[in-house]
Amino acid sequence: MGRMSILPILIHPDPRLKKVAKAVPDLSDDLRVLAGNMLETMYDAPGIGLAAPQIGLLKRLIVLDCIKEEGASPRPIAMFNPEIIAASDDENTYEEGCLSIPEQYADVTRPAEVSVRWIDVDGNEQNQDFDGLWATCVQHEIDHLNGKLFIDYLKPLKRQMITRKMVKLKRERAR
Ligand code: NI
């Protein structure tokens, strides 16, 4: 594998963030490098999750690491074609943010526990239950693969307010 690179992250609103990503048919070295670069980009941001559409690639690939404790070992996970196969009735509310919607945060309620199936970087099928922040994060990232953002859970007025701020931010950055 070559040197890691930091990839530019798309900022909302962008049509690519609203599209449904396509399944990854076969794992290749290119896709493994991509997953590594996405993890590097996520850690650099810094963030706890990143989905391929956020870097403009409509592929069903997400990366995450929700270990936040100071000094704790990182736990990077790359998931190809992740699927939520079960979700708890119990719900959890977290204040969510998104690397594509910088510095905007809002409470989102989601199932507290989910069972996820995915293909790992070695091409093996994995199946694991997630709770706490991991459960929220994996659902948020899988939403990205379906063109859905956390602000889509908010009331229209709040969503429009955040979108206007992002339009302004993009205009300022483009100058
Ligand atoms: Ni996000």
Short mmCIF file of C-alpha atoms and ligand atoms in Angstrom, two decimals:
data_model
loop_
_atom_site.label_atom_id
_atom_site.label_comp_id
_atom_site.label_asym_id
_atom_site.label_seq_id
_atom_site.Cartn_x
_atom_site.Cartn_y
_atom_site.Cartn_z
CA MET A 1 0.00 0.00 0.00
CA GLY A 2 1.28 3.47 -0.91
CA ARG A 3 1.40 6.60 1.16
CA MET A 4 -1.87 7.62 2.76
CA SER A 5 -3.64 10.65 1.43
CA ILE A 6 -6.19 13.03 2.82
CA LEU A 7 -9.23 13.34 0.56
CA PRO A 8 -11.39 16.46 0.19
CA ILE A 9 -14.76 16.12 1.94
CA LEU A 10 -17.91 17.40 0.19
CA ILE A 11 -19.94 19.99 2.05
CA HIS A 12 -23.75 19.98 2.06
CA PRO A 13 -25.63 20.98 -0.08
CA ASP A 14 -24.20 18.80 -2.85
CA PRO A 15 -26.25 16.54 -5.16
CA ARG A 16 -23.75 13.69 -4.60
CA LEU A 17 -24.71 13.60 -0.91
CA LYS A 18 -28.35 12.92 -1.87
CA LYS A 19 -27.74 9.89 -4.11
CA VAL A 20 -28.02 6.19 -3.32
CA ALA A 21 -24.56 4.58 -3.46
CA LYS A 22 -23.93 1.38 -5.42
CA ALA A 23 -22.91 -1.95 -3.89
CA VAL A 24 -19.23 -2.89 -4.17
CA PRO A 25 -19.21 -6.11 -6.25
CA ASP A 26 -15.65 -7.30 -5.59
CA LEU A 27 -12.88 -6.16 -3.31
CA SER A 28 -9.74 -4.92 -5.00
CA ASP A 29 -6.45 -3.43 -3.81
CA ASP A 30 -7.71 -0.05 -5.04
CA LEU A 31 -10.70 -0.33 -2.70
CA ARG A 32 -8.46 -1.34 0.22
CA VAL A 33 -6.28 1.73 -0.43
CA LEU A 34 -9.42 3.85 -0.65
CA ALA A 35 -10.65 2.53 2.74
CA GLY A 36 -7.23 3.36 4.25
CA ASN A 37 -7.31 6.85 2.80
CA MET A 38 -10.86 7.38 4.07
CA LEU A 39 -9.77 6.37 7.60
CA GLU A 40 -6.81 8.74 7.37
CA THR A 41 -9.14 11.52 6.16
CA MET A 42 -11.57 10.79 9.02
CA TYR A 43 -8.85 10.86 11.72
CA ASP A 44 -7.37 14.02 10.23
CA ALA A 45 -10.72 15.89 10.18
CA PRO A 46 -11.12 14.77 13.05
CA GLY A 47 -14.27 12.67 12.93
CA ILE A 48 -15.61 9.28 14.06
CA GLY A 49 -17.13 8.18 10.76
CA LEU A 50 -16.96 8.82 7.03
CA ALA A 51 -18.92 7.44 4.08
CA ALA A 52 -17.67 7.20 0.48
CA PRO A 53 -20.34 9.59 -0.91
CA GLN A 54 -18.82 12.29 1.33
CA ILE A 55 -15.69 12.17 -0.81
CA GLY A 56 -17.80 12.06 -3.97
CA LEU A 57 -17.70 8.29 -4.56
CA LEU A 58 -21.08 6.59 -4.82
CA LYS A 59 -19.86 3.27 -3.42
CA ARG A 60 -21.25 1.43 -0.41
CA LEU A 61 -18.20 1.86 1.82
CA ILE A 62 -18.03 3.44 5.27
CA VAL A 63 -15.27 3.77 7.85
CA LEU A 64 -15.62 4.44 11.54
CA ASP A 65 -13.80 4.53 14.86
CA CYS A 66 -15.80 5.68 17.85
CA ILE A 67 -13.02 5.27 20.42
CA LYS A 68 -12.69 8.76 21.86
CA GLU A 69 -10.99 8.18 25.23
CA GLU A 70 -7.60 9.83 25.52
CA GLY A 71 -4.82 7.26 25.21
CA ALA A 72 -7.14 4.39 24.18
CA SER A 73 -6.07 2.26 21.21
CA PRO A 74 -7.82 3.16 17.97
CA ARG A 75 -10.32 0.70 16.54
CA PRO A 76 -10.61 1.49 12.83
CA ILE A 77 -13.33 -0.40 10.97
CA ALA A 78 -13.99 -0.33 7.21
CA MET A 79 -17.30 -1.80 6.07
CA PHE A 80 -18.12 -2.68 2.48
CA ASN A 81 -21.82 -3.11 1.67
CA PRO A 82 -22.93 -2.70 5.31
CA GLU A 83 -26.50 -3.66 6.13
CA ILE A 84 -28.53 -3.23 9.29
CA ILE A 85 -30.14 -6.62 9.78
CA ALA A 86 -31.83 -5.91 13.12
CA ALA A 87 -32.56 -2.86 15.25
CA SER A 88 -33.77 -2.59 18.86
CA ASP A 89 -37.08 -1.03 19.87
CA ASP A 90 -35.13 0.86 22.53
CA GLU A 91 -33.98 4.24 21.29
CA ASN A 92 -31.11 6.53 22.10
CA THR A 93 -30.69 10.25 21.47
CA TYR A 94 -27.25 11.68 20.64
CA GLU A 95 -26.19 15.11 19.54
CA GLU A 96 -24.96 14.35 16.02
CA GLY A 97 -22.66 16.21 13.70
CA CYS A 98 -21.29 15.44 10.26
CA LEU A 99 -18.02 16.20 8.46
CA SER A 100 -20.15 17.36 5.49
CA ILE A 101 -22.05 19.79 7.73
CA PRO A 102 -19.23 21.36 9.78
CA GLU A 103 -19.89 22.83 13.20
CA GLN A 104 -23.63 22.09 13.19
CA TYR A 105 -25.03 19.72 15.80
CA ALA A 106 -28.51 18.47 16.66
CA ASP A 107 -30.17 15.73 18.68
CA VAL A 108 -31.22 12.69 16.64
CA THR A 109 -33.12 9.71 18.03
CA ARG A 110 -32.31 6.28 16.60
CA PRO A 111 -32.51 2.62 17.66
CA ALA A 112 -30.13 2.10 20.61
CA GLU A 113 -28.74 -1.21 19.31
CA VAL A 114 -28.26 -2.51 15.80
CA SER A 115 -26.96 -5.70 14.30
CA VAL A 116 -24.82 -5.01 11.22
CA ARG A 117 -23.52 -7.30 8.50
CA TRP A 118 -20.72 -6.21 6.17
CA ILE A 119 -17.72 -7.33 4.12
CA ASP A 120 -14.37 -6.47 5.71
CA VAL A 121 -11.14 -5.41 3.94
CA ASP A 122 -10.10 -9.07 3.65
CA GLY A 123 -13.34 -9.93 1.85
CA ASN A 124 -14.79 -11.80 4.83
CA GLU A 125 -18.38 -11.40 5.97
CA GLN A 126 -18.68 -9.89 9.43
CA ASN A 127 -21.68 -9.63 11.69
CA GLN A 128 -21.64 -7.60 14.88
CA ASP A 129 -23.96 -5.87 17.33
CA PHE A 130 -23.31 -2.24 18.17
CA ASP A 131 -24.65 -0.05 20.95
CA GLY A 132 -24.02 3.40 22.40
CA LEU A 133 -22.16 5.85 20.19
CA TRP A 134 -21.11 3.04 17.82
CA ALA A 135 -24.77 2.23 17.06
CA THR A 136 -25.57 5.87 16.31
CA CYS A 137 -22.44 6.32 14.21
CA VAL A 138 -22.93 3.20 12.08
CA GLN A 139 -26.57 4.18 11.38
CA HIS A 140 -25.52 7.74 10.49
CA GLU A 141 -22.87 6.44 8.06
CA ILE A 142 -25.17 3.86 6.43
CA ASP A 143 -27.72 6.68 5.98
CA HIS A 144 -25.09 8.48 3.87
CA LEU A 145 -25.08 5.47 1.49
CA ASN A 146 -28.80 6.04 1.00
CA GLY A 147 -28.50 9.79 0.37
CA LYS A 148 -29.73 10.67 3.84
CA LEU A 149 -28.16 13.23 6.19
CA PHE A 150 -28.74 13.65 9.92
CA ILE A 151 -30.45 16.99 9.25
CA ASP A 152 -33.15 15.08 7.35
CA TYR A 153 -34.39 13.94 10.80
CA LEU A 154 -34.87 17.55 11.93
CA LYS A 155 -37.88 19.83 11.52
CA PRO A 156 -37.88 21.59 8.11
CA LEU A 157 -37.22 25.04 9.59
CA LYS A 158 -34.11 23.88 11.47
CA ARG A 159 -32.91 21.95 8.42
CA GLN A 160 -33.32 25.01 6.17
CA MET A 161 -31.47 27.17 8.67
CA ILE A 162 -28.49 24.79 8.71
CA THR A 163 -28.54 24.48 4.91
CA ARG A 164 -28.45 28.28 4.53
CA LYS A 165 -25.42 28.41 6.85
CA MET A 166 -23.67 25.77 4.74
CA VAL A 167 -24.40 27.64 1.49
CA LYS A 168 -22.84 30.73 3.07
CA LEU A 169 -19.83 28.70 4.32
CA LYS A 170 -19.23 27.24 0.85
CA ARG A 171 -19.44 30.71 -0.70
CA GLU A 172 -16.89 32.02 1.80
CA ARG A 173 -14.54 29.08 1.21
CA ALA A 174 -14.79 29.51 -2.56
CA ARG A 175 -13.58 33.11 -2.38
NI NI B 1 -22.09 12.37 8.27
#
